[in-house]
Short mmCIF file of C-alpha atoms in Angstrom, two decimals:
data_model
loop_
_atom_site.label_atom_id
_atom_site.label_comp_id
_atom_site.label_asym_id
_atom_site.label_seq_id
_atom_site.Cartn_x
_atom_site.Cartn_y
_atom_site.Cartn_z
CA UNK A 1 38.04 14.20 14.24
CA UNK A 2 36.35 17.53 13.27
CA UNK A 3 36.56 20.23 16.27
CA UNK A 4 34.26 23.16 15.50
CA UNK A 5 34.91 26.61 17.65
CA UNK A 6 31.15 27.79 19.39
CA UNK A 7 29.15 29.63 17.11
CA UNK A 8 28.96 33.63 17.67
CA UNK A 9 25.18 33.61 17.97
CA UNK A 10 25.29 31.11 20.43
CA UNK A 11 27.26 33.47 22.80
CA UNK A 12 26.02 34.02 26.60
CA UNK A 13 24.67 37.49 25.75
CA UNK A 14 21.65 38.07 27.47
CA UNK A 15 19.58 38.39 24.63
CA UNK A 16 21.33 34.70 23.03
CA UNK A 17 20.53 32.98 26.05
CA UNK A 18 16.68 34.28 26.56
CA UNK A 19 16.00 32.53 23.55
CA UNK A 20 17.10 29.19 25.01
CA UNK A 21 14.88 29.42 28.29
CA UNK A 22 11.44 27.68 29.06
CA UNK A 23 8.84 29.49 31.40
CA UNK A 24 7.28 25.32 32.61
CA UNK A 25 10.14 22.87 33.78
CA UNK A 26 9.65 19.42 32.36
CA UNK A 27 11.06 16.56 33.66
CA UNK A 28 9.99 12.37 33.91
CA UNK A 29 9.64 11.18 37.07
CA UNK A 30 8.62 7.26 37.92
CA UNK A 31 5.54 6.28 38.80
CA UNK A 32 6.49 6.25 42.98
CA UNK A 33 7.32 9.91 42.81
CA UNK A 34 5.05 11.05 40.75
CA UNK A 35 2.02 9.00 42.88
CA UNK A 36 1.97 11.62 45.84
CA UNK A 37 2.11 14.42 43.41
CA UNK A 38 -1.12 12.97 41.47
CA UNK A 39 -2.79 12.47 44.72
CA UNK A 40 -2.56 15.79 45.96
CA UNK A 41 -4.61 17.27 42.93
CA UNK A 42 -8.61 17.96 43.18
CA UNK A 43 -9.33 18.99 39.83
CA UNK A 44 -11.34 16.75 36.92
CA UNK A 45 -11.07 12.78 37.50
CA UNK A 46 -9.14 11.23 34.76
CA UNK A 47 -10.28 7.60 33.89
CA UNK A 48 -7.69 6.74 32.32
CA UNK A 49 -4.75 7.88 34.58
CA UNK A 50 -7.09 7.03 37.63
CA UNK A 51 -5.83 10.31 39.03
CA UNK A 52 -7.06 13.84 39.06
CA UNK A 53 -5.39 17.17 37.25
CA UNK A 54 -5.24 20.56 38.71
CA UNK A 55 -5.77 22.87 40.31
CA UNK A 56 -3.58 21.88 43.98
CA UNK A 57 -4.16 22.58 46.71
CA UNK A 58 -1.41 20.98 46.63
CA UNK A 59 1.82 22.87 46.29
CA UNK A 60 5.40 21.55 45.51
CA UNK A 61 8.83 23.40 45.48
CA UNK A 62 11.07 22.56 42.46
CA UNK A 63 14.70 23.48 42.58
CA UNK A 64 15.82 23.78 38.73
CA UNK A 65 19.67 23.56 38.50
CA UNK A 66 20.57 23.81 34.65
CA UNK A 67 23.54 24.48 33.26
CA UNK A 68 23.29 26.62 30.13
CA UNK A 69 27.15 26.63 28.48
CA UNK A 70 28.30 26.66 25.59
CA UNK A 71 30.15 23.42 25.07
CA UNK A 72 32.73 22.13 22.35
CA UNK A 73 31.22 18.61 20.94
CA UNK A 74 33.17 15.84 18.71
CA UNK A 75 31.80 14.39 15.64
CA UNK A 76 34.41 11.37 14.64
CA UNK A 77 34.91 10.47 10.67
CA UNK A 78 35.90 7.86 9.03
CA UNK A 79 36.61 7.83 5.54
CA UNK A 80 37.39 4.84 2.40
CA UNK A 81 37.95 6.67 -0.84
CA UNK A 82 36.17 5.54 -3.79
CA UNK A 83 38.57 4.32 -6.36
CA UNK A 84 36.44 5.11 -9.72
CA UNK A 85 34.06 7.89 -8.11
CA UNK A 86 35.56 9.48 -5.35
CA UNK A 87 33.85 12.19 -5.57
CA UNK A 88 30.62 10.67 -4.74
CA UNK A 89 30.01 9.54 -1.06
CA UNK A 90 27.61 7.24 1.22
CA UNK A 91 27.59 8.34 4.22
CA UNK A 92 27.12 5.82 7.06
CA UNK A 93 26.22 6.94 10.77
CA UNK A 94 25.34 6.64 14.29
CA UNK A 95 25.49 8.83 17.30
CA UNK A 96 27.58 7.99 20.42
CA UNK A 97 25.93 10.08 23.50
CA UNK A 98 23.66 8.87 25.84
CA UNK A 99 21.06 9.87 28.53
CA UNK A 100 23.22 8.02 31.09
CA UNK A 101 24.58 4.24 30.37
CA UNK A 102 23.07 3.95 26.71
CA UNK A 103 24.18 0.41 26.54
CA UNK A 104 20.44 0.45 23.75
CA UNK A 105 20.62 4.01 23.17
CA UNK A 106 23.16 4.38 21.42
CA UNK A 107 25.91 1.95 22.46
CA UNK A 108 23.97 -1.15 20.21
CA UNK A 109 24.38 0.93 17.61
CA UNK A 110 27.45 2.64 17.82
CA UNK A 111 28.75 -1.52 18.30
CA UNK A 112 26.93 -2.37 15.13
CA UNK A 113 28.96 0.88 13.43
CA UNK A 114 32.66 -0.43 14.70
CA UNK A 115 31.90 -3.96 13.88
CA UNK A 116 30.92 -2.87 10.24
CA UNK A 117 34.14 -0.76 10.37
CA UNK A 118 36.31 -3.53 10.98
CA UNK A 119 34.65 -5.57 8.15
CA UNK A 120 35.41 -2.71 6.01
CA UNK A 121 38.96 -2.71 6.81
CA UNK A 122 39.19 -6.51 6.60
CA UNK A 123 37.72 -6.16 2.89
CA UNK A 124 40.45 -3.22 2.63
CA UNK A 125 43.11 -5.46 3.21
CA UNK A 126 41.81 -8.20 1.32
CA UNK A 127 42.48 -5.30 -1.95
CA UNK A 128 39.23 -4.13 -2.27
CA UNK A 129 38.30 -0.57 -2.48
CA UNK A 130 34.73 0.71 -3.11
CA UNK A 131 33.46 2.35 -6.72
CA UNK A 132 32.51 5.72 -4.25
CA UNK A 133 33.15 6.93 -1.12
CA UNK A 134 32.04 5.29 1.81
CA UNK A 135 32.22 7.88 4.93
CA UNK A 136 31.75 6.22 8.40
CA UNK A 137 30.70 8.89 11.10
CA UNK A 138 29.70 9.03 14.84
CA UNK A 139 27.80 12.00 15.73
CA UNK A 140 27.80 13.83 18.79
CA UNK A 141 25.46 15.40 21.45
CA UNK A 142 22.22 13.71 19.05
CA UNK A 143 20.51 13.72 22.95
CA UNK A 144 20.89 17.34 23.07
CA UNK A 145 18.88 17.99 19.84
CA UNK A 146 20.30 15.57 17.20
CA UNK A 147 23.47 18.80 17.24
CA UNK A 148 26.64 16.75 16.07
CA UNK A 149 24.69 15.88 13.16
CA UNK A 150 22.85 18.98 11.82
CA UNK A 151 26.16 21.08 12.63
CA UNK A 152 27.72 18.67 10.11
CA UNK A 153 24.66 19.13 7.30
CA UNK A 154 24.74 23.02 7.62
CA UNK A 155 28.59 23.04 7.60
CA UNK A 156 28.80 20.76 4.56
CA UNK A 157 25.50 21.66 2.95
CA UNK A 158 27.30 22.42 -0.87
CA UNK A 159 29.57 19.06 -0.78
CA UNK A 160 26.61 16.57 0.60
CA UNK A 161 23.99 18.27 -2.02
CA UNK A 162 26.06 17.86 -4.85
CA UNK A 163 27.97 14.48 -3.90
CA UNK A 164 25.60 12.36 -1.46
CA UNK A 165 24.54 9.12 -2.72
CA UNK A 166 22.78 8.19 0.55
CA UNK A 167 22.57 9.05 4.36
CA UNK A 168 22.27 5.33 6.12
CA UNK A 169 21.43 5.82 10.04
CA UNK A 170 21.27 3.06 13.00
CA UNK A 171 20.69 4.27 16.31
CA UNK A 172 19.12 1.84 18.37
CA UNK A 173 20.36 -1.69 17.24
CA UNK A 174 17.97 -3.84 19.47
CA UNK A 175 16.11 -2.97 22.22
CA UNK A 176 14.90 -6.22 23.65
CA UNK A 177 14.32 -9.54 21.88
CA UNK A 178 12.23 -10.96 20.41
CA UNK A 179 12.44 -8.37 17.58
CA UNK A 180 11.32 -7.95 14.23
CA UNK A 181 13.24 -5.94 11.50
CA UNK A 182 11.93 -2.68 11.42
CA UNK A 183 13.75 -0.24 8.67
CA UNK A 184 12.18 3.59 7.91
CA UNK A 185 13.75 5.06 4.41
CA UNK A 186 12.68 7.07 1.29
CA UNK A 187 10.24 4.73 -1.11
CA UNK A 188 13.09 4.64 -3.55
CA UNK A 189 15.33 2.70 -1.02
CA UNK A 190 12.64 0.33 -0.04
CA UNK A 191 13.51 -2.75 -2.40
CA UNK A 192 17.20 -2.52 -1.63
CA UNK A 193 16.55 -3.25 1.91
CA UNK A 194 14.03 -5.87 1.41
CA UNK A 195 16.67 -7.35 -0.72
CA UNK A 196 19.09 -6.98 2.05
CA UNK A 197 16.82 -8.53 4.67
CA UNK A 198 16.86 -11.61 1.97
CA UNK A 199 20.24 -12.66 2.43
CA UNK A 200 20.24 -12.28 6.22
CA UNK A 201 19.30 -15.03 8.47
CA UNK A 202 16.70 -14.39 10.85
CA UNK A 203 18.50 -13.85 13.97
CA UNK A 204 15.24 -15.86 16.12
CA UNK A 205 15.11 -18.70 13.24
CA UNK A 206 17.89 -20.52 11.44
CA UNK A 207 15.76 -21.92 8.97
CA UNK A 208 14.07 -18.63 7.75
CA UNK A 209 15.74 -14.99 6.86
CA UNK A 210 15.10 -11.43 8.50
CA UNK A 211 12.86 -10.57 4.99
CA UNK A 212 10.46 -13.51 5.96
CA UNK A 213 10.14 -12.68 9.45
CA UNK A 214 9.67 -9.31 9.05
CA UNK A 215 6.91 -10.22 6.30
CA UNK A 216 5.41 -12.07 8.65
CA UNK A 217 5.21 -10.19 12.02
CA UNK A 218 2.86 -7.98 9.48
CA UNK A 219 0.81 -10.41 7.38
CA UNK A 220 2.15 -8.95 4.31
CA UNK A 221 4.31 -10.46 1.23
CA UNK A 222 7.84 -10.11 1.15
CA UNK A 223 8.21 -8.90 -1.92
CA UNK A 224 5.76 -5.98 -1.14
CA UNK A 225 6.70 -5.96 2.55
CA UNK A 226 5.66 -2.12 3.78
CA UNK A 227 9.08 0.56 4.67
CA UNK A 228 8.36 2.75 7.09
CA UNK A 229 8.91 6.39 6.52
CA UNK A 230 11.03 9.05 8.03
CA UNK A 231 9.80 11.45 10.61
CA UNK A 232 12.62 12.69 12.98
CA UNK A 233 14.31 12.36 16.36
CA UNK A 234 17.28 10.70 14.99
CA UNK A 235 20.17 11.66 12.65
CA UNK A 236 18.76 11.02 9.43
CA UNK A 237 16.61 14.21 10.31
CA UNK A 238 19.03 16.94 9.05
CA UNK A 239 20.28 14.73 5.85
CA UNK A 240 16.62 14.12 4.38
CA UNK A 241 14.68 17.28 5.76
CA UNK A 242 17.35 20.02 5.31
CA UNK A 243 19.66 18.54 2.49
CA UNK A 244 17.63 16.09 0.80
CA UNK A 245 19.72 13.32 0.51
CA UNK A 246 17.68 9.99 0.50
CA UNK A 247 18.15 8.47 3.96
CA UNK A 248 17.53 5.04 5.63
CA UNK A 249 16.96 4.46 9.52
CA UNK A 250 17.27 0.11 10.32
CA UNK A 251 17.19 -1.22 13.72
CA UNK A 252 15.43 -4.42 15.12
CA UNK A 253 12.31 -3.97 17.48
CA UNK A 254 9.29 -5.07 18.75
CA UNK A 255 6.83 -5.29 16.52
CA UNK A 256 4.40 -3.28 18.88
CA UNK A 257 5.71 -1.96 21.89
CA UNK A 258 7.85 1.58 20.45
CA UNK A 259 10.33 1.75 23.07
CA UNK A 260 11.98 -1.18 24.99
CA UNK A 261 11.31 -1.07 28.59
CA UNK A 262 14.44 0.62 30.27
CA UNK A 263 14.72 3.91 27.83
CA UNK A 264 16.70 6.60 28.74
CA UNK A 265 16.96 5.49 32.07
CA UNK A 266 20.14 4.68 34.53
CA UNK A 267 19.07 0.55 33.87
CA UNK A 268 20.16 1.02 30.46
CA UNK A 269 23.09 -0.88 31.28
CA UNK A 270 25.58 -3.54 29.67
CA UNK A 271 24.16 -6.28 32.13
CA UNK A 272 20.47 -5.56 30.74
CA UNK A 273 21.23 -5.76 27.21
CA UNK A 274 23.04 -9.12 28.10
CA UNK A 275 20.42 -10.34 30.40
CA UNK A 276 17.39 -8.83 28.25
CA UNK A 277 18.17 -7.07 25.30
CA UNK A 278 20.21 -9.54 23.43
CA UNK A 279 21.62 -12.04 25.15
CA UNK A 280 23.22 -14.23 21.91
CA UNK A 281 23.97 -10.40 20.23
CA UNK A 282 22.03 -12.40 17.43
CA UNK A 283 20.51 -9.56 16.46
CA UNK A 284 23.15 -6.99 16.48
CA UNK A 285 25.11 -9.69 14.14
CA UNK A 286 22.05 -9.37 11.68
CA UNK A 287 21.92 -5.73 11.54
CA UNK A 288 25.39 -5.41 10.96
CA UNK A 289 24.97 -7.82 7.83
CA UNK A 290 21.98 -5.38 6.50
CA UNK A 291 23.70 -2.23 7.01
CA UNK A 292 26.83 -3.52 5.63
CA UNK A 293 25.14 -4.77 2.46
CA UNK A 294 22.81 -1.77 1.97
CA UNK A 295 26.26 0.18 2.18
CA UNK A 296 28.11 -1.72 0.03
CA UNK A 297 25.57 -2.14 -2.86
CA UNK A 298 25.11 1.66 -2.80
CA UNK A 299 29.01 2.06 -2.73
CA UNK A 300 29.94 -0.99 -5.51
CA UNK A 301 26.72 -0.72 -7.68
CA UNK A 302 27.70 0.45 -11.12
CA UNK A 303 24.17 1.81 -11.63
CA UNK A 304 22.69 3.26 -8.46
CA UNK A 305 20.07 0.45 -6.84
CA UNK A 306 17.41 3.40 -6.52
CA UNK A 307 13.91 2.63 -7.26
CA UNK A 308 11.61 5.58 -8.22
CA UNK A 309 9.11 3.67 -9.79
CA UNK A 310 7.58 2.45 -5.93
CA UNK A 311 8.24 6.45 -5.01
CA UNK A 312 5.47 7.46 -7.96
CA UNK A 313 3.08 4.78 -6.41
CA UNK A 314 3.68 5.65 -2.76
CA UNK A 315 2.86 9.58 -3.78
CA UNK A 316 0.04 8.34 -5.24
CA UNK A 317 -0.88 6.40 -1.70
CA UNK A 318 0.17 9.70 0.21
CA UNK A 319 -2.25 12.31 -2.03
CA UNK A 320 -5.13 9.55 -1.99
CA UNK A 321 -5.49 9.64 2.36
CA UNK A 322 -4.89 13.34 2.14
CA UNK A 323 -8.11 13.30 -0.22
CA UNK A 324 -10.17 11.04 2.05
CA UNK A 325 -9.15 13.66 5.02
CA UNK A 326 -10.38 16.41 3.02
CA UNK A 327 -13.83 14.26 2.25
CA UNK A 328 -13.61 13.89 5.57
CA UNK A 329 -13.14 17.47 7.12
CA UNK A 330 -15.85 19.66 5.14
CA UNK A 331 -16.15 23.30 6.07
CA UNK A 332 -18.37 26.14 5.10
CA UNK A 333 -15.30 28.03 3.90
CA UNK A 334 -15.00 25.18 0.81
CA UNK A 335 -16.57 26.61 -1.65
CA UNK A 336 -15.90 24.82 -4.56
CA UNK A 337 -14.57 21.22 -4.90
CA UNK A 338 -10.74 21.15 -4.34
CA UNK A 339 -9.71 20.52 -8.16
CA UNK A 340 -6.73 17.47 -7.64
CA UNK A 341 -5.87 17.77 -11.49
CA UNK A 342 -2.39 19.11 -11.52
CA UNK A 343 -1.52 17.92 -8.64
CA UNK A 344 -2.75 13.95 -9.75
CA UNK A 345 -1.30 14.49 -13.13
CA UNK A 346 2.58 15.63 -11.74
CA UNK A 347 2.62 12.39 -9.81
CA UNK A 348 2.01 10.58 -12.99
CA UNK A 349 4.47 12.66 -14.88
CA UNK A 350 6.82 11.27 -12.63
CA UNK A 351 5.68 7.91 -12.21
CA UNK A 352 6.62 7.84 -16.22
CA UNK A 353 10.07 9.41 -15.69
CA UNK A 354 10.47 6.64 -13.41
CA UNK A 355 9.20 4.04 -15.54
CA UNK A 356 11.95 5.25 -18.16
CA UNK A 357 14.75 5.50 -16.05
CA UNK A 358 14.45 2.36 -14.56
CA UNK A 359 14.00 1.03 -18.26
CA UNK A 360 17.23 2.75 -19.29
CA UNK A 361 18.78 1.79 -16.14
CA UNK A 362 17.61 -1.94 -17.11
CA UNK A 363 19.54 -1.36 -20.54
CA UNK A 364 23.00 -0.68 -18.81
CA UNK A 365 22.72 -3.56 -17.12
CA UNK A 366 21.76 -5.82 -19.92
CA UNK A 367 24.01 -4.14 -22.62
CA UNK A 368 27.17 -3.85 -20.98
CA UNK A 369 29.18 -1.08 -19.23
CA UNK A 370 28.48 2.43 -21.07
CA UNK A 371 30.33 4.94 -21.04
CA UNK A 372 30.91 6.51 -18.19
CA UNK A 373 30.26 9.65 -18.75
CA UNK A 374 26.25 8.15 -19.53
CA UNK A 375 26.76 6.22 -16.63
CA UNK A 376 27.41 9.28 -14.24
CA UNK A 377 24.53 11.12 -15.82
CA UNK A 378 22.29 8.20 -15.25
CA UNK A 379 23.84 7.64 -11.52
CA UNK A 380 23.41 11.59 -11.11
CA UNK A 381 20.21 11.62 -11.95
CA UNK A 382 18.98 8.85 -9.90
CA UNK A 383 20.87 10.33 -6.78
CA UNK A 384 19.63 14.09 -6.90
CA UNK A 385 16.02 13.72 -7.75
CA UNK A 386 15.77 13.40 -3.61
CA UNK A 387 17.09 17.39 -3.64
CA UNK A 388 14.08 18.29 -6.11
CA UNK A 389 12.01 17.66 -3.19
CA UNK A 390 13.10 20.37 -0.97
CA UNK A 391 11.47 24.10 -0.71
CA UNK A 392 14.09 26.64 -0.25
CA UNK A 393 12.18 28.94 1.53
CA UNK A 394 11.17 25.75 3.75
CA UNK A 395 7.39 24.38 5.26
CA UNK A 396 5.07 27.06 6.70
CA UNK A 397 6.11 27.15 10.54
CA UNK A 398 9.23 25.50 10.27
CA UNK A 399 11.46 26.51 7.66
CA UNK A 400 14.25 24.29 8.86
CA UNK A 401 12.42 21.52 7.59
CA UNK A 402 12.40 22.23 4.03
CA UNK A 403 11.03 18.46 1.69
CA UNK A 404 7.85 18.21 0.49
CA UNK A 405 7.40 14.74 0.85
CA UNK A 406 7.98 14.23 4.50
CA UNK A 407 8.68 15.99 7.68
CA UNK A 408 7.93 14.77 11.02
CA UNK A 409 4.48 15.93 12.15
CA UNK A 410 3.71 19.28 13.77
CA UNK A 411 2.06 16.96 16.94
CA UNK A 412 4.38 13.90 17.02
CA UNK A 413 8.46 15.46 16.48
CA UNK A 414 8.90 11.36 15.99
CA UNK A 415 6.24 10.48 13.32
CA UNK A 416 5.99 10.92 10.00
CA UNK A 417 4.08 13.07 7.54
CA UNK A 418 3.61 13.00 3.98
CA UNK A 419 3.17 16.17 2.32
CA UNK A 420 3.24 17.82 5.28
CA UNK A 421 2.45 21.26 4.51
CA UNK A 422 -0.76 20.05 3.02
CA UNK A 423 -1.76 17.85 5.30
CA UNK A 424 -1.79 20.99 8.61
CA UNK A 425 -3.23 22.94 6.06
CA UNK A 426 -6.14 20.50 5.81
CA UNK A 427 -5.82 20.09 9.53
CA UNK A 428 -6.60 23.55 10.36
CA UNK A 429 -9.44 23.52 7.33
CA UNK A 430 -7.36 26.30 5.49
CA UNK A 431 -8.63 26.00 2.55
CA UNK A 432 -6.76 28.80 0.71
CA UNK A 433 -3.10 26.89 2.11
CA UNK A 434 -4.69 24.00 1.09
CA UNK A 435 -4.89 25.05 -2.80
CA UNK A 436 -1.37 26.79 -2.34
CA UNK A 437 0.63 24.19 -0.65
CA UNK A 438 -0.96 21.54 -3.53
CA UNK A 439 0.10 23.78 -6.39
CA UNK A 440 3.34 23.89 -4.75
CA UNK A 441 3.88 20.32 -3.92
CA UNK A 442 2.60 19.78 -7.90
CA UNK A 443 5.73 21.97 -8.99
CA UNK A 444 8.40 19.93 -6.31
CA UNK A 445 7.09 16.78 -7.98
CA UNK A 446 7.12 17.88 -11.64
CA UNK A 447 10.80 19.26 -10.84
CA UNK A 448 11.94 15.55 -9.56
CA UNK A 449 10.09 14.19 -12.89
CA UNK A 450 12.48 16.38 -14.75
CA UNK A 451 15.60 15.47 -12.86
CA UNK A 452 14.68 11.84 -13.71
CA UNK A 453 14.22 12.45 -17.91
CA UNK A 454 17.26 11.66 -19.37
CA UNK A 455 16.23 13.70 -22.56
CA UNK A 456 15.69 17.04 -20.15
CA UNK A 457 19.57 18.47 -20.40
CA UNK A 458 19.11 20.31 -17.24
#
């Protein structure tokens, strides 16, 4: 266990706190107590809530009782030292608070993260001991504002740039059968778990594995089966968007409801999961088998299972809807024709780096172990070209969140966007940002083409 003393800045200072309170109370209520609220409003008819907004007459008294403290949190760590290269780690993690029961949200995960635990230590005694690091962590207070997590990035920013292989997150398991396999990562890490998701059977069909299903429940081919990407609002957040360390989120759901019916609620309970949720724990057996595997290839691989040849084509994807937005979104300010040269021509320069690598990588494995000081190069390189991604100065707005690549969007804290500086540029019809955040997005990407080139010595 790591125990942390409060921060000075969060002390209860007057001026601290100020920063920390909200003018409009929020709070969900259910659909009985809100009804007599709703009711009580004359303003515009909405058809689709069937209710009226504001103004009253009706008037309502709120009591607010928050507690605003600062509070002492626990983040608990596991680690398995690598026996060849310690000094490289994959970090492996799930948060442990809840709204109220959490037997979902967290509590399928945090099950998934002890079973995998004890399958590591069964291995352990077996003799086996990883080629890296494997660190096993369970975060605190991620309900707060995903804290126990980004306390641990900004406290250990030096150690994970320089030494994290990968940041691999579950935080809801399952949520309610049936489910289809539903994995978010970086593009790099996309054919590692589709090759995971091959060897698992598919928790709803004996005959078939999770890769097929999954396939299926989108009409697409496994082999070419879509990853979702990273936005935020779970753990991975501070990893990828702050450190830029290549992260995966995995968890089974519903292939088009978002959140399973009892969320954050007091029914999240141990009797709904095994009423509801997952009565067999089918699925919970399945993701354990994924996340193990993802962790252990990433941990045992001699070279590094990255892919960077599927990141160069899903750039490409990414700059070719920004360019139908901006056909889209013409404005008498556009003057001239936004000029996608350099910015077209760095994603090739790194789709070739790629190409290379994964050609040299190919060699390794074909010609025997190399050295191992060309091996670590070749590992190092694979692993970091996730940092050349990040801004130091951070996006416009938000400089917390600092990659180029992806950030969750400015109107959806849980989706996705790709190149997200450039895309609320183009939002807002900025055309001036627009040519600025491309140029600068052109010189993140040529950077991670340079990490790649194993004839650049830098």
């Amino acid at each position: 266990m790591i125990r942390r003393p409060p921060r000075s800045t969060l002390s209860s200072s007057s001026a601290a706190s100020d920063v920390y309170k909200r003018q409009i109370p929020s709070l969900p209520l259910s659909a009985q107590d809100a009804a007599p609220l709703l009711e009580g409003l004359t303003g515009h008819f909405h058809p689709d809530w069937l209710h009226r907004s504001g103004p009253g007459p009706l008037e309502v008294e709120l009591v607010v009782n928050n507690s605003q403290r600062v509070g002492e949190i626990w983040n608990v760590l596991g680690e398995i030292r690598g026996e060849i290269e310690p000094d490289r780690v994959v970090v492996v993690g799930n948060h442990r608070d809840a709204w109220v029961g959490g037997a979902v949200d967290p509590s399928s995960g945090s099950s998934v993260l002890l079973e995998l635990a004890r399958g590591l230590g069964s291995l352990m005694r077996s003799g086996w001991r990883p080629r890296r690091t494997i660190l096993l962590a369970s975060w605190d207070a991620e309900e707060y504002g995903l804290v126990g997590s980004t306390e641990f990035v900004e406290e250990h920013m030096m150690g994970l740039s320089a030494r994290a292989v990968a940041y691999l997150n579950v935080d809801i398991a399952v949520g309610g059968v049936p489910a289809v396999f539903h994995p978010r990562a970086v593009p790099s890490l996309a054919p590692l778990l589709r090759a995971a998701a091959a060897t698992v059977q598919d928790p709803a069909d004996d005959s078939s594995s999770t890769l097929t299903a999954w396939a299926a429940a989108l009409g697409q081919q496994p082999e070419s089966v879509a990853v979702g990407a990273l936005g935020s609002g779970s753990d991975y957040s501070g990893f990828l968007q702050h450190a830029g360390v290549s992260s995966v989120d995995l968890r089974f759901a519903s292939h088009d409801v978002n959140h399973y019916a009892v969320y954050h609620s007091m029914y999240d309970s141990v009797k709904w999961m095994e009423t509801y949720g997952d009565p067999d724990f089918k699925y919970h057996k399945a993701l354990t088998q994924i996340w193990g595997w993802v962790a252990l290839e990433l941990a045992d691989s001699v070279v590094l299972p990255f892919n960077h040849v599927e990141y160069a084509d899903e750039l490409a994807r990414y700059a070719s809807n920004i360019k139908n937005n901006t056909a889209l979104n013409p404005h008498p300010s556009l003057t001239a024709v936004l000029d996608w040269t350099y910015f077209d021509g760095a994603i090739e320069q790194f789709r070739v780096a790629a190409l290379n690598i994964a050609e040299a990588a190919g060699g390794y494995k074909n010609d025997g172990p190399p050295s191992e000081l060309r091996l670590r190069e070749l590992n190092d390189r694979l692993m970091l070209v996730e940092r050349a991604f990040i801004v130091p100065e951070g996006l416009p707005g938000r400089a917390w969140f600092k990659h180029a690549v992806f950030s969750p969007s400015l109107h959806n804290s849980y989706g996705s966007e790709k190149f997200p500086s450039l895309s609320d540029a183009v939002a807002e019809a900025d055309w001036k940002a627009v040519e600025r955040q491309m140029n600068l997005i052109s010189e993140r990407i040529q950077f991670a083409a340079s990490a790649l080139d194993m004839q650049c010595a830098l």
